[in-house]
Short mmCIF file of C-alpha atoms in Angstrom, two decimals:
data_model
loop_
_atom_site.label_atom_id
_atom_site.label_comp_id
_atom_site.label_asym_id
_atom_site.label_seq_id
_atom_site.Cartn_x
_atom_site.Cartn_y
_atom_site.Cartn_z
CA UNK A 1 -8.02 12.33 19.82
CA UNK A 2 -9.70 8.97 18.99
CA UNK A 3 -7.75 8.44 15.86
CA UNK A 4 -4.48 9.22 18.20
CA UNK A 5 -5.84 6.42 20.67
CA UNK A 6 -6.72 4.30 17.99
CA UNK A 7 -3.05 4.58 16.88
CA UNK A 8 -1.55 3.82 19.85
CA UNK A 9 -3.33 0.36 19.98
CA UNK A 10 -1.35 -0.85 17.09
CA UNK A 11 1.17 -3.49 18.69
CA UNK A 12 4.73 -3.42 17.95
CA UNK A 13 5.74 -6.74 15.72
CA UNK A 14 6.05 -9.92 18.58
CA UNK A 15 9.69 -10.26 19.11
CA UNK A 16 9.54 -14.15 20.21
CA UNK A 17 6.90 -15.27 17.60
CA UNK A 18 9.78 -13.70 14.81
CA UNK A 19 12.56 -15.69 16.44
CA UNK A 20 10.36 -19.20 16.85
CA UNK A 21 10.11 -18.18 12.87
CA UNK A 22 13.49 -18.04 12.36
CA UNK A 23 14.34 -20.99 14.39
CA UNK A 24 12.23 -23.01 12.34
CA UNK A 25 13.69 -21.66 9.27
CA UNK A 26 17.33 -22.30 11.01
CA UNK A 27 15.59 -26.18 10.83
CA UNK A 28 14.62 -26.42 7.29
CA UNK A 29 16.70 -28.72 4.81
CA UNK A 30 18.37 -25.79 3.13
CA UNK A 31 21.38 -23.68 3.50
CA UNK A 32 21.00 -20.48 5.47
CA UNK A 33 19.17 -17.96 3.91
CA UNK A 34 19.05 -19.38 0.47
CA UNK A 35 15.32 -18.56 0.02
CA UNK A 36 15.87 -15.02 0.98
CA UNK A 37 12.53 -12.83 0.80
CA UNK A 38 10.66 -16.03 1.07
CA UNK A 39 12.13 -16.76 4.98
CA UNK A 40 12.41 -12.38 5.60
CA UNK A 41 8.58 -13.07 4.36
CA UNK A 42 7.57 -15.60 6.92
CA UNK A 43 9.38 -14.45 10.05
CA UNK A 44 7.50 -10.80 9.15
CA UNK A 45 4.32 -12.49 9.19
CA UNK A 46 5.16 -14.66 12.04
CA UNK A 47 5.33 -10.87 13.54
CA UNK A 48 2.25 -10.02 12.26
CA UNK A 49 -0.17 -12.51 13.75
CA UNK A 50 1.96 -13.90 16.78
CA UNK A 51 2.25 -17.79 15.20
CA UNK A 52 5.12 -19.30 13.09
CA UNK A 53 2.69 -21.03 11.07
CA UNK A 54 0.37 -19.09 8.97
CA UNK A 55 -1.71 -19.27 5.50
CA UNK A 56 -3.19 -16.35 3.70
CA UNK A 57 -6.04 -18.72 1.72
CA UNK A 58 -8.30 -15.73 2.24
CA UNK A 59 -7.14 -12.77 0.34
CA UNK A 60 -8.91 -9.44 -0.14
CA UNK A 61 -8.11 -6.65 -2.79
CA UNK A 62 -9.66 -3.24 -0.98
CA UNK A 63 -10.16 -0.49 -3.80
CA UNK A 64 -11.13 3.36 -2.86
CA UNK A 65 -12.41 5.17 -5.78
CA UNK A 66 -12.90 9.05 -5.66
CA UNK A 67 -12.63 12.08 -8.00
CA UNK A 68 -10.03 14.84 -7.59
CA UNK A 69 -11.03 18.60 -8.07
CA UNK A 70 -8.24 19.42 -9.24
CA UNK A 71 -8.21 17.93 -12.54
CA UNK A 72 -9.67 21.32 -13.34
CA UNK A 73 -6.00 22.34 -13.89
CA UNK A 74 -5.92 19.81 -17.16
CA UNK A 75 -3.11 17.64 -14.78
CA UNK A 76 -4.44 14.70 -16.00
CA UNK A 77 -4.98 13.05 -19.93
CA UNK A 78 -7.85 10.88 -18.86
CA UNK A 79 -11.57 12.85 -18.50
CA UNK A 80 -12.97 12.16 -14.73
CA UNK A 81 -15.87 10.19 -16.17
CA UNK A 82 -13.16 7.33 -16.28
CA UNK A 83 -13.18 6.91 -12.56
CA UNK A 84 -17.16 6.46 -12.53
CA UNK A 85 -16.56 3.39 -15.44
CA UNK A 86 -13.70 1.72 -14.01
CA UNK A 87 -15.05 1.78 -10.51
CA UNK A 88 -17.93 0.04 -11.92
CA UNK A 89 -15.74 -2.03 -14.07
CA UNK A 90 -13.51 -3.46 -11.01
CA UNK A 91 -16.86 -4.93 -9.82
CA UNK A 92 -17.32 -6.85 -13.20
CA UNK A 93 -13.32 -8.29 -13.40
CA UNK A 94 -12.90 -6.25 -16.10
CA UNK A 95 -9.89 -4.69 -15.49
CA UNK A 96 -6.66 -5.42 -14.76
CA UNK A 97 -6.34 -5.14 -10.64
CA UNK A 98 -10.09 -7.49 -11.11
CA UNK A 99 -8.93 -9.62 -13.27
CA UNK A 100 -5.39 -10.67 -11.63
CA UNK A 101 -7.89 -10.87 -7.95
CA UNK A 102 -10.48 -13.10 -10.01
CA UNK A 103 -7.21 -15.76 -11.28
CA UNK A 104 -6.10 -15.95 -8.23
CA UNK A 105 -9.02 -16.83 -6.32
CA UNK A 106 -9.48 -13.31 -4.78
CA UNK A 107 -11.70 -11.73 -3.52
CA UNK A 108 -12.73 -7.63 -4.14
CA UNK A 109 -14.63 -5.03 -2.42
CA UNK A 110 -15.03 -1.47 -4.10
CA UNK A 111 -15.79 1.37 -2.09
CA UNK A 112 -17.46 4.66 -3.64
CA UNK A 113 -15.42 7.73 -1.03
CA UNK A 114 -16.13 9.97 -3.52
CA UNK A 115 -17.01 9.67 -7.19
CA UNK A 116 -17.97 12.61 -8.94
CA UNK A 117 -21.63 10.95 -10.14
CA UNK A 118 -24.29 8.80 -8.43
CA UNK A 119 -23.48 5.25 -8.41
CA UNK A 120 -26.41 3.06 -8.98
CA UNK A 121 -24.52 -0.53 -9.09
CA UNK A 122 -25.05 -2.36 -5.92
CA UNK A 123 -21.65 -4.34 -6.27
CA UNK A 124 -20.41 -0.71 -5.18
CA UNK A 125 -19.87 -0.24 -1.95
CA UNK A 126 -21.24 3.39 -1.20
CA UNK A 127 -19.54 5.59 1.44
CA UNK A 128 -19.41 8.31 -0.99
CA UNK A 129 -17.91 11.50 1.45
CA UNK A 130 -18.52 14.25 -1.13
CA UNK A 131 -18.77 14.24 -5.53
CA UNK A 132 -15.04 14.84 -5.68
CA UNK A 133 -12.83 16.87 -3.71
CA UNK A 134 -12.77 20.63 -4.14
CA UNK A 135 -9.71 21.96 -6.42
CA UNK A 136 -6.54 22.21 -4.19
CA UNK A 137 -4.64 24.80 -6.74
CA UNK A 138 -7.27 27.22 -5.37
CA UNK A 139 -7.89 26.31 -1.87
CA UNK A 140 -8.21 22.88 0.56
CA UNK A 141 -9.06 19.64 -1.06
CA UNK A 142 -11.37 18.73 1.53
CA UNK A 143 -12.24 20.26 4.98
CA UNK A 144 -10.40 18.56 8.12
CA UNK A 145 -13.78 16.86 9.36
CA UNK A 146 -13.68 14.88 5.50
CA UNK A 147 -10.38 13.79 5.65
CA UNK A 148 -10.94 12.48 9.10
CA UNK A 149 -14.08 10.30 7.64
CA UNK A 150 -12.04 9.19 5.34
CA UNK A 151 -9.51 7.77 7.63
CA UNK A 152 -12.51 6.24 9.39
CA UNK A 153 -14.05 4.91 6.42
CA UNK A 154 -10.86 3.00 5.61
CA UNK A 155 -10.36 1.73 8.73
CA UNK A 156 -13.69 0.08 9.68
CA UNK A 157 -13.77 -1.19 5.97
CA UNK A 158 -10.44 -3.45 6.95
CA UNK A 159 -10.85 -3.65 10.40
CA UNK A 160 -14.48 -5.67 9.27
CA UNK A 161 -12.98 -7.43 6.02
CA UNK A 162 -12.68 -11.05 6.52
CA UNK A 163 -9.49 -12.24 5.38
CA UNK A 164 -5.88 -13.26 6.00
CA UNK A 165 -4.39 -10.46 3.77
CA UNK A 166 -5.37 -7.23 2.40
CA UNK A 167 -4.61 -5.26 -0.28
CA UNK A 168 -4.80 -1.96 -0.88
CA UNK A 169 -5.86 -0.18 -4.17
CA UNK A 170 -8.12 2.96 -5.50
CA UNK A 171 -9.16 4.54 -8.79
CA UNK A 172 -9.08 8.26 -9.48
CA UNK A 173 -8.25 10.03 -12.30
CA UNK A 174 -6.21 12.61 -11.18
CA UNK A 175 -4.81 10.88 -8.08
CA UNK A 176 -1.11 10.68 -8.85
CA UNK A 177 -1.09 14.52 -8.52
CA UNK A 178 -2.55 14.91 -5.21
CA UNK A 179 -0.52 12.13 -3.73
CA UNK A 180 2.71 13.97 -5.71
CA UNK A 181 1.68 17.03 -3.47
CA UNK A 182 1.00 14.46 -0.31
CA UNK A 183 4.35 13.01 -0.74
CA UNK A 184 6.54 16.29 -1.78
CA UNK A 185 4.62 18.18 1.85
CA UNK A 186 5.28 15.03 4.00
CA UNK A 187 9.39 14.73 2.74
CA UNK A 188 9.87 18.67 2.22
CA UNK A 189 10.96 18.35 -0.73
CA UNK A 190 10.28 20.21 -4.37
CA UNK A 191 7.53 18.81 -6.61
CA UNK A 192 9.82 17.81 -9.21
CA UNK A 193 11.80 15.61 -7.09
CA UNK A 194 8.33 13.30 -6.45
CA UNK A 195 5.87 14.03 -9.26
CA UNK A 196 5.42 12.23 -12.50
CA UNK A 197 3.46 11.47 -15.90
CA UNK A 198 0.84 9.62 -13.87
CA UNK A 199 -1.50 7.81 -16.53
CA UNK A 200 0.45 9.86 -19.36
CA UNK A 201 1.24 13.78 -20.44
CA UNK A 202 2.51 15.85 -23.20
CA UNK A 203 5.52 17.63 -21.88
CA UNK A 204 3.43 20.52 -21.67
CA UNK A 205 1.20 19.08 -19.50
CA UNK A 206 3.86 17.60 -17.38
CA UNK A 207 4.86 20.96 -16.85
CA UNK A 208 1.77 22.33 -15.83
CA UNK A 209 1.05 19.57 -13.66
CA UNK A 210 4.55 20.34 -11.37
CA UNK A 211 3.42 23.98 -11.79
CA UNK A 212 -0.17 23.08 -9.85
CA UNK A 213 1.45 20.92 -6.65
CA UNK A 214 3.42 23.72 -6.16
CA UNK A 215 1.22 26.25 -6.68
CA UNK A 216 -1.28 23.90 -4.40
CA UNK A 217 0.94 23.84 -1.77
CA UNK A 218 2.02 27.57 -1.46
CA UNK A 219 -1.60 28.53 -1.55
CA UNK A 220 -2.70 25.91 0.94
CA UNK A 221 0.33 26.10 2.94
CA UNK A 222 0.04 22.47 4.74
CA UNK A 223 1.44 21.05 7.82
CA UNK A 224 4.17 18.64 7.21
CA UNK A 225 4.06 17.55 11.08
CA UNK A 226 0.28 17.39 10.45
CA UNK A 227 -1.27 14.39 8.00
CA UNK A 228 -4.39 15.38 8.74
CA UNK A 229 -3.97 18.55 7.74
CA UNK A 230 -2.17 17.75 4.56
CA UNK A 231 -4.12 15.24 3.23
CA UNK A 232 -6.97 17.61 3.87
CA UNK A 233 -5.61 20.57 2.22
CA UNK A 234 -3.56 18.68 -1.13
CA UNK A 235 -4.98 14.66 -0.52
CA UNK A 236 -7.94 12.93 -1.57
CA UNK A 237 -10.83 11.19 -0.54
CA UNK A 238 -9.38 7.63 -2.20
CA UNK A 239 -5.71 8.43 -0.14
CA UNK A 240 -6.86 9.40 2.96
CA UNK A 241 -8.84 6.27 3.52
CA UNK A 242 -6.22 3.96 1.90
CA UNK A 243 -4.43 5.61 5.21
CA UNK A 244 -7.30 4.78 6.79
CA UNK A 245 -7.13 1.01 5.58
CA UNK A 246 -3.58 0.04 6.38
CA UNK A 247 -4.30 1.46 10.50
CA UNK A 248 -7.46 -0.97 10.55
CA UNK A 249 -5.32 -4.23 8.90
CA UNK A 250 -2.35 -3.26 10.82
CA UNK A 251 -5.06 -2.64 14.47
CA UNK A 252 -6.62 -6.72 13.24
CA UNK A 253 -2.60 -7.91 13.33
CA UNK A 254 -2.64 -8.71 9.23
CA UNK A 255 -0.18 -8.12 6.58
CA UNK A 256 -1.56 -5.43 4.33
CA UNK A 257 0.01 -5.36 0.71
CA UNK A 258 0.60 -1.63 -0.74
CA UNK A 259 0.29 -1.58 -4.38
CA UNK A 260 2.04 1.38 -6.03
CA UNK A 261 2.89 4.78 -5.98
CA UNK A 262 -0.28 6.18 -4.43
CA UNK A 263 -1.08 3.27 -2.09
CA UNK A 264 2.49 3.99 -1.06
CA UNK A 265 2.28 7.48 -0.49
CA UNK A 266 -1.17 6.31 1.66
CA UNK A 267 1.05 3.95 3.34
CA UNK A 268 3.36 6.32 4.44
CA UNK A 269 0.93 8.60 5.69
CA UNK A 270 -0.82 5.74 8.21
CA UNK A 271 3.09 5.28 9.31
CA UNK A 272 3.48 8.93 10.12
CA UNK A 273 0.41 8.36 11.55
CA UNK A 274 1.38 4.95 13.74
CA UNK A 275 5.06 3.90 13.39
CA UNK A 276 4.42 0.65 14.24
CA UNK A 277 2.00 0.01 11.05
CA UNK A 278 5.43 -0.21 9.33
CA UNK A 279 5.75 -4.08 10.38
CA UNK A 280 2.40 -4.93 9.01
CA UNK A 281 3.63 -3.83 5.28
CA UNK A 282 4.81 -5.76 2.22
CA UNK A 283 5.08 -3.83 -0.39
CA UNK A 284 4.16 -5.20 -3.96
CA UNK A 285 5.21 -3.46 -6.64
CA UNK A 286 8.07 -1.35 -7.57
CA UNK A 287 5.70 1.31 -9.12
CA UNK A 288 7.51 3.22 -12.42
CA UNK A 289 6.17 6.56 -10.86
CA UNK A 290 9.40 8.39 -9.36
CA UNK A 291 8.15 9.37 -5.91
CA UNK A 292 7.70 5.57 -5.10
CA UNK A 293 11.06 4.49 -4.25
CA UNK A 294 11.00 7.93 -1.92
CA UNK A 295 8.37 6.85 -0.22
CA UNK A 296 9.65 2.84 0.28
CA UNK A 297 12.88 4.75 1.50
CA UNK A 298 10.94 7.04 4.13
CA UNK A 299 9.65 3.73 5.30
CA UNK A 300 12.09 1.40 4.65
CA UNK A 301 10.54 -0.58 2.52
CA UNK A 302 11.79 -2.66 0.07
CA UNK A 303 8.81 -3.87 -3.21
CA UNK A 304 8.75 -7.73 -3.93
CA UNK A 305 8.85 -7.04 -7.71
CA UNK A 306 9.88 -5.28 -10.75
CA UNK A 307 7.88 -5.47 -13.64
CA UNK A 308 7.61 -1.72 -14.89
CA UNK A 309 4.16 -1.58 -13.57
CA UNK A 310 2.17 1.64 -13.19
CA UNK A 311 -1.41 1.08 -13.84
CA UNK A 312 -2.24 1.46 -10.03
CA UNK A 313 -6.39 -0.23 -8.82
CA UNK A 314 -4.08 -2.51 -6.59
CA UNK A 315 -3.11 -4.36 -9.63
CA UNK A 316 0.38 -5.42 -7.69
CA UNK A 317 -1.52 -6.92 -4.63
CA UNK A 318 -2.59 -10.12 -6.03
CA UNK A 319 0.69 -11.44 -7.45
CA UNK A 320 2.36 -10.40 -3.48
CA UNK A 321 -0.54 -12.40 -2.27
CA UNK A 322 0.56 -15.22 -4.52
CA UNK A 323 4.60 -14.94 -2.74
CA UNK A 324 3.29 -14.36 0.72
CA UNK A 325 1.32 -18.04 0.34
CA UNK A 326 4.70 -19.23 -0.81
CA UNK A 327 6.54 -17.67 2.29
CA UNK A 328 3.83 -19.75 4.31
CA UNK A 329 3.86 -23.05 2.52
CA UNK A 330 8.18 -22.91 2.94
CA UNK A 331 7.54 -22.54 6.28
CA UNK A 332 4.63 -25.28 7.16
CA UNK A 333 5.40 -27.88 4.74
CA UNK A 334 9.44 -27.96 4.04
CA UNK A 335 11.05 -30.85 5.87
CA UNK A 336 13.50 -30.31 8.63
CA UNK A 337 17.19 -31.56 8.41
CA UNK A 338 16.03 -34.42 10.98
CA UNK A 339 12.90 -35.26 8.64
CA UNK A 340 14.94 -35.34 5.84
CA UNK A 341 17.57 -37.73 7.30
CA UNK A 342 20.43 -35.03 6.73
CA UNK A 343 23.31 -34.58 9.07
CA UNK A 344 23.33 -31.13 8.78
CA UNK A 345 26.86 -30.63 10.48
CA UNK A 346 28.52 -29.43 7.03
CA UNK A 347 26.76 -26.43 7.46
CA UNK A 348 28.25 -25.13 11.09
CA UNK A 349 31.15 -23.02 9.00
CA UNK A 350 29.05 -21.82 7.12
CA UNK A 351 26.53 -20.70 9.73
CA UNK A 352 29.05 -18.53 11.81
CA UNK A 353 29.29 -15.67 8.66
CA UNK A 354 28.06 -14.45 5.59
CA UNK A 355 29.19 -17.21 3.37
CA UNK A 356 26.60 -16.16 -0.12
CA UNK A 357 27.86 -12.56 -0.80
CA UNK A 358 29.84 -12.29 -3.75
CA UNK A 359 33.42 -10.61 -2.88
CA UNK A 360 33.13 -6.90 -4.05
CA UNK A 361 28.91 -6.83 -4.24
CA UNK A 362 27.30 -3.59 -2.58
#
């Protein structure tokens, strides 16, 4: 019930902030619509926070690491102990998500939901739910109570981050099969259709990883009207508090960035969750995994870029941080047709139709 009532606080996108936005880009010394994303950019984020002029100077990558039981099932080519060094690692800008945050100026906060080892390094942010989640091939992942902490966990952790955006990531080896199962549960649809080679897999082990969501899902038999329930019984610590995250940004009127597949799949869950947290999302990434652009279509979603990416830790977040300070400095700094000492009257044709489509285009 208080997660419900926390839901229904998120605010619909303000309606007359988004059309001040798109006055002002009417304004700008430029033809209609010829910065595309860049203007769709700012008027969303004039949405967001309720003011046409905005800058996202403070940016914040959010990464939840956990361990997945299931991994048991050899669904995975990496050994778990990899989640323990790269959550570490991510603390250290040592890996790629880091190192992209460091460049840009970033900052990171790592958060321990459920790593399969004691942490000792204080740059990790313990909130450590269980050591991993139990194996979902042979019963829940997680009780309901853990998957609700998880929410909460994500959600104070953005709802207290200081920043303009956030981002969110995780690290879990064996993550991209529980958010398959997450995914293929909340679209009814078959395993195959959603799931993956994740980090890498022999065909073999491609096989048996499809095998394992479904036998996951018949044996745990999840709720598809329920996320709770499903990312209790087939989810993760790392997803359902990524969930968790994008309700808090969305709650503190923010843009929050999804990275790939699984932040995605996260993403869509806090949507089913709260439709309105849809407004607050700018996708990064278009993530190579092939349940991503399934999820993006559930939400109608379209990512910023393509760049064959699919190493996941929120690794896309920092370069849509990078275009969303763009979208802000069109908006602020551009002159207007009046500043610029331009009669703009050569554009009225223009501006009663669709004059930029190319005859025959879909």
């Amino acid at each position: 019930m208080e997660l419900q009532s926390f839901a229904q606080c998120v605010s619909p996108l303000q309606e007359s902030a988004m059309a001040a936005a798109r006055a002002r880009q009417a304004q700008l010394a430029k033809p209609p619509g010829s910065l595309g994303r860049l203007e769709e950019l700012s008027v969303q984020l004039a949405g967001i926070t309720g003011n046409v002029h905005n800058h996202m100077d403070r940016k914040h990558l959010l990464v939840f690491a956990a361990d997945n039981g299931v991994i048991a099932e050899g669904v995975s080519s990496s050994p778990q102990s990899v989640t323990l060094m790269q959550t570490v690692n991510l603390t250290r800008a040592k890996t790629g998500a880091s190192v992209l945050v460091k460049h840009f100026g970033g900052k990171i906060t790592v958060c321990d939901v459920g790593v399969n080892a004691d942490i000792r390094d204080g740059a990790v942010l313990n909130r450590k739910i269980a050591y991993g989640t139990a194996n979902m091939a042979k019963g829940p992942a997680m009780t309901r109570a853990q998957a609700l902490q998880a929410i909460q966990t994500g959600m104070e952790l953005a709802r207290n981050t200081q920043a303009d955006v956030i981002g969110i990531g995780e690290m879990g080896i064996g993550n991209t099969t529980t958010s398959s199962a997450v995914l293929a549960v909340l679209l009814d649809v078959e395993p195959e259709t959603v799931t993956g080679r994740g980090g890498g897999l022999t065909d073999e082990s491609f096989r048996k990883k499809k095998e394992v969501i479904r036998q996951a899902i018949a044996c745990n038999r999840p709720d598809k009207n329920d996320v709770i329930d499903v990312l209790s019984k087939v989810g993760g610590f790392d997803i359902a508090a990524m969930c968790g995250a994008f309700l808090g940004a969305a709650s503190t009127h923010r843009p929050v960035v999804i990275d790939g597949f699984i932040s995605a799949v996260a993403a869509l869950c806090a949507v089913r969750l709260c439709p309105n947290v849809q407004g607050y999302l700018i996708p990064s990434h278009a993530s190579y995994e092939i349940g991503y652009r399934l999820a993006m279509d559930a939400m109608g979603l379209k990512p910023l870029f393509l760049l064959g990416m699919r190493l996941g830790e929120g690794s896309g977040c920092p370069l849509a941080f990078e275009v969303l300070s763009a979208a802000c400095a069109i908006i602020n700094d551009m002159a207007t047709f009046d500043q610029a000492g331009i009669d703009d009257g050569y554009l009225d044709g223009i501006r009663q139709g669709d004059k930029f489509s190319v005859e025959g285009a879909q």
